Coordinates of C-alpha atoms in Angstrom, one line a residue:
X1 CA 55.8 -17.4 -26.6
X2 CA 58.4 -17.4 -29.4
X3 CA 61.0 -15.8 -27.2
X4 CA 60.4 -18.4 -24.6
X5 CA 60.9 -21.2 -27.1
X6 CA 64.1 -19.6 -28.4
X7 CA 65.5 -19.2 -24.9
X8 CA 64.8 -22.8 -24.1
X9 CA 66.6 -23.9 -27.3
X10 CA 69.6 -21.7 -26.5
X11 CA 69.8 -23.1 -22.9
X12 CA 69.7 -26.6 -24.1
X13 CA 72.5 -25.9 -26.7
X14 CA 74.7 -24.3 -24.1
X15 CA 74.2 -27.3 -21.8
X16 CA 75.2 -29.7 -24.6
X17 CA 78.4 -27.7 -25.3
X18 CA 79.5 -27.8 -21.7
X19 CA 78.7 -31.5 -21.3
X20 CA 80.6 -32.1 -24.4
X21 CA 83.7 -30.6 -22.7
X22 CA 83.1 -32.7 -19.5
X23 CA 85.2 -35.8 -18.9
X24 CA 85.5 -39.6 -19.4
X25 CA 84.5 -41.2 -16.1
X26 CA 86.0 -44.3 -14.8
X27 CA 82.8 -46.3 -15.6
X28 CA 82.6 -44.9 -19.1
X29 CA 82.7 -47.9 -21.6
X30 CA 85.9 -48.2 -23.6
X31 CA 86.0 -46.7 -27.1
X32 CA 84.8 -48.7 -30.0
X33 CA 86.4 -52.1 -30.6
X34 CA 85.8 -52.0 -34.3
X35 CA 84.5 -49.4 -36.8
X36 CA 81.0 -51.1 -36.6
X37 CA 80.7 -50.4 -32.9
X38 CA 80.5 -46.6 -32.4
X39 CA 82.3 -45.0 -29.4
X40 CA 80.1 -44.3 -26.4
X41 CA 79.6 -40.7 -25.6
X42 CA 78.4 -39.3 -22.3
X43 CA 75.0 -38.7 -23.9
X44 CA 74.8 -42.3 -25.1
X45 CA 75.8 -43.7 -21.7
X46 CA 73.2 -41.6 -19.8
X47 CA 70.4 -41.6 -22.3
X48 CA 67.1 -43.1 -21.2
X49 CA 65.6 -46.0 -23.2
X50 CA 63.2 -43.7 -25.1
X51 CA 62.9 -40.1 -26.2
X52 CA 61.6 -37.9 -23.3
X53 CA 58.4 -36.1 -23.8
X54 CA 58.1 -32.4 -24.3
X55 CA 57.0 -32.0 -20.6
X56 CA 60.1 -34.0 -19.5
X57 CA 62.4 -31.8 -21.6
X58 CA 60.8 -28.7 -20.1
X59 CA 61.4 -30.0 -16.6
X60 CA 65.0 -30.8 -17.5
X61 CA 65.6 -27.2 -18.6
X62 CA 64.6 -26.1 -15.1
X63 CA 67.4 -28.1 -13.5
X64 CA 70.6 -26.5 -12.2
X65 CA 72.7 -24.4 -14.7
X66 CA 75.0 -25.8 -17.3
X67 CA 78.2 -25.9 -15.2
X68 CA 76.4 -27.9 -12.5
X69 CA 75.0 -30.3 -15.1
X70 CA 78.5 -30.8 -16.5
X71 CA 79.9 -31.4 -13.1
X72 CA 77.2 -34.0 -12.3
X73 CA 77.8 -35.7 -15.6
X74 CA 81.5 -36.3 -14.7
X75 CA 81.0 -37.5 -11.2
X76 CA 81.1 -41.2 -10.6
X77 CA 79.8 -41.8 -7.1
X78 CA 79.2 -45.5 -7.9
X79 CA 82.9 -46.1 -7.6
X80 CA 83.1 -44.6 -4.1
X81 CA 82.0 -46.1 -0.8
X82 CA 79.0 -44.5 0.9
X83 CA 81.3 -42.8 3.4
X84 CA 84.5 -41.8 1.7
X85 CA 87.2 -40.9 4.2
X86 CA 88.9 -38.8 1.5
X87 CA 86.0 -36.3 1.8
X88 CA 86.8 -35.6 5.5
X89 CA 90.5 -35.0 4.5
X90 CA 89.4 -32.7 1.6
X91 CA 87.2 -30.7 3.9
X92 CA 90.1 -30.2 6.3
X93 CA 92.2 -29.1 3.3
X94 CA 89.6 -26.5 2.4
X95 CA 89.6 -25.2 5.9
X96 CA 93.4 -24.7 5.7
X97 CA 93.0 -22.8 2.4
X98 CA 90.4 -20.5 3.9
X99 CA 92.9 -19.7 6.8
X100 CA 95.7 -18.7 4.4
X101 CA 96.8 -15.0 4.6
X102 CA 95.2 -12.8 2.0
X103 CA 98.4 -12.5 -0.1
X104 CA 98.6 -16.3 -0.4
X105 CA 95.1 -16.9 -1.6
X106 CA 93.9 -16.7 -5.2
X107 CA 92.3 -13.4 -6.4
X108 CA 89.4 -12.7 -4.2
X109 CA 86.0 -13.7 -5.7
X110 CA 87.6 -15.2 -8.9
X111 CA 88.0 -18.8 -7.9
X112 CA 86.5 -20.7 -5.0
X113 CA 88.2 -23.7 -3.3
X114 CA 85.8 -26.6 -3.2
X115 CA 84.0 -25.3 -6.2
X116 CA 86.5 -24.5 -8.9
X117 CA 89.4 -26.6 -7.6
X118 CA 89.9 -29.2 -4.8
X119 CA 92.8 -29.7 -2.4
X120 CA 94.6 -32.9 -2.9
X121 CA 94.9 -34.6 0.5
X122 CA 97.5 -35.6 1.2
X123 CA 99.6 -33.5 -1.1
X124 CA 101.8 -35.5 -3.4
X125 CA 105.5 -35.0 -4.2
X126 CA 106.3 -33.6 -7.6
X127 CA 109.0 -34.4 -10.2
X128 CA 110.3 -30.9 -10.8
X129 CA 113.2 -28.9 -9.3
X130 CA 113.3 -25.9 -7.0
X131 CA 111.6 -22.8 -8.3
X132 CA 109.4 -24.8 -10.6
X133 CA 105.7 -25.6 -10.5
X134 CA 104.5 -28.9 -11.8
X135 CA 101.2 -29.1 -13.8
X136 CA 100.1 -32.6 -14.6
X137 CA 97.4 -33.6 -17.0
X138 CA 95.9 -37.1 -16.3
X139 CA 94.5 -38.2 -19.7
X140 CA 93.6 -41.2 -21.9
X141 CA 94.2 -41.5 -25.6
X142 CA 90.8 -43.1 -26.0
X143 CA 89.0 -40.2 -24.3
X144 CA 87.1 -37.9 -26.6
X145 CA 87.0 -35.2 -24.0
X146 CA 90.8 -35.3 -23.6
X147 CA 91.0 -35.0 -27.4
X148 CA 88.6 -32.0 -27.4
X149 CA 90.8 -30.3 -24.8
X150 CA 94.0 -30.9 -26.8
X151 CA 93.9 -27.6 -28.9
X152 CA 93.4 -25.5 -25.8
X153 CA 96.2 -27.4 -24.0
X154 CA 98.6 -26.9 -26.9
X155 CA 97.8 -23.2 -27.1
X156 CA 98.4 -22.9 -23.4
X157 CA 101.8 -24.7 -23.6
X158 CA 103.0 -22.1 -26.1
X159 CA 102.4 -19.3 -23.6
X160 CA 102.7 -20.9 -20.2
X161 CA 105.0 -19.3 -17.6
X162 CA 108.6 -20.4 -17.8
X163 CA 108.4 -21.7 -14.2
X164 CA 105.7 -24.2 -15.1
X165 CA 106.8 -27.7 -16.1
X166 CA 104.1 -29.7 -17.8
X167 CA 103.8 -33.5 -17.3
X168 CA 101.4 -35.9 -18.9
X169 CA 100.3 -39.0 -17.0
X170 CA 98.1 -41.6 -18.7
X171 CA 95.3 -42.9 -16.5
X172 CA 95.5 -46.6 -15.5
X173 CA 92.0 -47.9 -14.8
X174 CA 91.9 -51.1 -16.8
X175 CA 93.4 -53.0 -19.7
X176 CA 92.4 -50.5 -22.4
X177 CA 93.9 -47.6 -20.5
X178 CA 97.0 -49.6 -19.8
X179 CA 97.4 -50.5 -23.4
X180 CA 97.3 -46.9 -24.5
X181 CA 99.5 -45.9 -21.6
X182 CA 102.1 -48.4 -22.8
X183 CA 101.9 -46.9 -26.3
X184 CA 102.3 -43.3 -24.9
X185 CA 105.4 -44.2 -22.8
X186 CA 107.0 -46.2 -25.6
X187 CA 106.7 -43.2 -28.0
X188 CA 108.3 -41.1 -25.2
X189 CA 111.1 -43.6 -24.9
X190 CA 111.6 -43.4 -28.7
X191 CA 111.8 -39.6 -28.4
X192 CA 108.8 -39.3 -30.8
X193 CA 106.4 -37.0 -29.0
X194 CA 105.0 -36.0 -32.4
X195 CA 103.5 -39.5 -32.7
X196 CA 101.4 -38.9 -29.6
X197 CA 99.2 -36.5 -31.5
X198 CA 99.1 -38.9 -34.4
X199 CA 98.0 -41.7 -32.1
X200 CA 95.3 -39.4 -30.7
X201 CA 94.1 -38.7 -34.3
X202 CA 94.3 -42.4 -35.3
X203 CA 92.1 -43.4 -32.3
X204 CA 89.7 -40.5 -32.3
X205 CA 89.4 -39.7 -36.0
X206 CA 90.3 -42.9 -37.9
X207 CA 88.9 -45.3 -35.3
X208 CA 92.1 -47.3 -35.1
X209 CA 92.1 -48.4 -31.5
X210 CA 95.8 -49.3 -31.4
X211 CA 95.0 -52.0 -28.9
X212 CA 93.6 -55.6 -28.9
X213 CA 92.0 -58.0 -26.6
X214 CA 95.4 -59.3 -25.4
X215 CA 98.7 -57.6 -24.8
X216 CA 100.2 -59.4 -27.8
X217 CA 97.4 -58.1 -30.0
X218 CA 98.0 -54.6 -28.6
X219 CA 101.7 -54.8 -29.3
X220 CA 101.0 -55.9 -32.9
X221 CA 98.6 -53.1 -33.5
X222 CA 101.0 -50.6 -32.1
X223 CA 104.0 -52.0 -34.0
X224 CA 101.9 -51.5 -37.2
X225 CA 101.3 -47.9 -36.3
X226 CA 105.0 -47.4 -35.5
X227 CA 106.1 -49.0 -38.9
X228 CA 103.6 -46.7 -40.7
X229 CA 105.5 -43.8 -39.1
X230 CA 109.1 -44.8 -39.8
X231 CA 109.9 -46.9 -36.7
X232 CA 110.9 -50.6 -37.2
X233 CA 109.1 -53.3 -35.3
X234 CA 112.3 -54.3 -33.5
X235 CA 113.0 -50.7 -32.4
X236 CA 109.5 -50.3 -31.1
X237 CA 109.5 -53.7 -29.3
X238 CA 112.8 -52.9 -27.6
X239 CA 111.4 -49.6 -26.2
X240 CA 108.1 -51.3 -25.4
X241 CA 109.8 -53.8 -23.2
X242 CA 112.3 -51.4 -21.7
X243 CA 112.8 -50.9 -18.0
X244 CA 112.1 -47.2 -18.3
X245 CA 108.7 -47.8 -19.9
X246 CA 107.7 -50.4 -17.3
X247 CA 108.8 -48.0 -14.5
X248 CA 106.7 -45.2 -15.9
X249 CA 103.7 -47.5 -16.2
X250 CA 104.1 -48.4 -12.5
X251 CA 104.3 -44.7 -11.5
X252 CA 101.2 -43.9 -13.6
X253 CA 99.3 -46.6 -11.8
X254 CA 100.4 -45.2 -8.4
X255 CA 99.5 -41.6 -9.4
X256 CA 96.1 -42.7 -10.7
X257 CA 95.4 -43.9 -7.2
X258 CA 97.1 -41.1 -5.3
X259 CA 95.3 -38.4 -7.3
X260 CA 92.0 -40.2 -6.7
X261 CA 91.3 -40.0 -10.5
X262 CA 87.6 -40.7 -11.2
X263 CA 87.4 -38.8 -14.5
X264 CA 89.7 -37.5 -17.2
X265 CA 91.0 -35.0 -18.3
X266 CA 92.1 -34.0 -14.8
X267 CA 94.7 -31.3 -14.1
X268 CA 96.9 -31.4 -11.0
X269 CA 98.8 -28.4 -9.9
X270 CA 102.1 -28.9 -7.9
X271 CA 100.7 -32.1 -6.3
X272 CA 98.3 -29.9 -4.2
X273 CA 95.2 -29.1 -6.2
X274 CA 93.0 -30.8 -8.8
X275 CA 90.6 -29.3 -11.2
X276 CA 88.8 -30.0 -14.5
X277 CA 86.7 -28.3 -17.1
X278 CA 83.4 -28.7 -15.3
X279 CA 84.8 -27.2 -12.1
X280 CA 86.5 -24.3 -13.9
X281 CA 83.5 -23.6 -16.2
X282 CA 85.1 -23.9 -19.7
X283 CA 88.4 -24.9 -21.3
X284 CA 89.5 -21.2 -21.4
X285 CA 88.7 -20.7 -17.7
X286 CA 90.4 -24.0 -16.8
X287 CA 93.8 -22.7 -18.0
X288 CA 93.2 -19.3 -16.5
X289 CA 92.7 -21.1 -13.2
X290 CA 95.8 -23.3 -13.8
X291 CA 97.9 -20.1 -14.3
X292 CA 96.5 -18.5 -11.1
X293 CA 97.1 -21.7 -9.0
X294 CA 100.6 -22.1 -10.5
X295 CA 101.4 -18.4 -9.8
X296 CA 100.3 -18.8 -6.2
X297 CA 102.5 -21.8 -5.8
X298 CA 105.4 -20.0 -7.3
X299 CA 105.1 -17.2 -4.9
X300 CA 105.3 -19.5 -1.9

């Protein structure tokens, strides 16, 4: 009896960890607007009105394993039509993968198309030169899951293959996402990538949203952040309103649609494959999968 209880507790804990490394779905409420309003977590979004009974909890533990639960938590079928034509195209892409010669497929039995990664149909052009493989992370500065993935991402960047070029694309679902995307590209234009991590910390740890209810309020909040980090308001505003930043915002909006982004963080390999933590199984497995997909692309 005691062993059964311990096993149940351990299973529940594992499920919680994997769900914690899931993703922010498109319908996830935006992060807190003020320190008095806590940021919504996946558990808060999906929690029932009252605490489930012991019988209900036992029934939940008999559901599919942790990886399946994490995958279900990040799906957002409410944003898709009942019959999504993309599904048919994706199925055709999986058939093409299955027909590839053995030397062009990923290590047998290690990763499964349609389970660990999905073909992006149609494939999208990349922004890298010949002999390079592009890896894109679609993310949001306001996403706690993107923030949780950050240490794993930075560790991978230090050891990634030389032929891999990493690109970040902020998701563009709504006004909050656009405001943070505007900040991200402005910091890029100012050649201050170090402030991206500081912005992440400010939003996720210090609860400074770096945005407002209007674009002017967002600009004021971001200028204050810039001044606190050695950038004048005039310098920030000039970059904020620059042609390059506006062009990048338009491209990010297009890629959000072309990549069919329904949850972040999302990884896109060479414009051909998409994957995430839930599909891979863990953050460590995610980057092992990225390496294998990139190596397969580099061989072609």
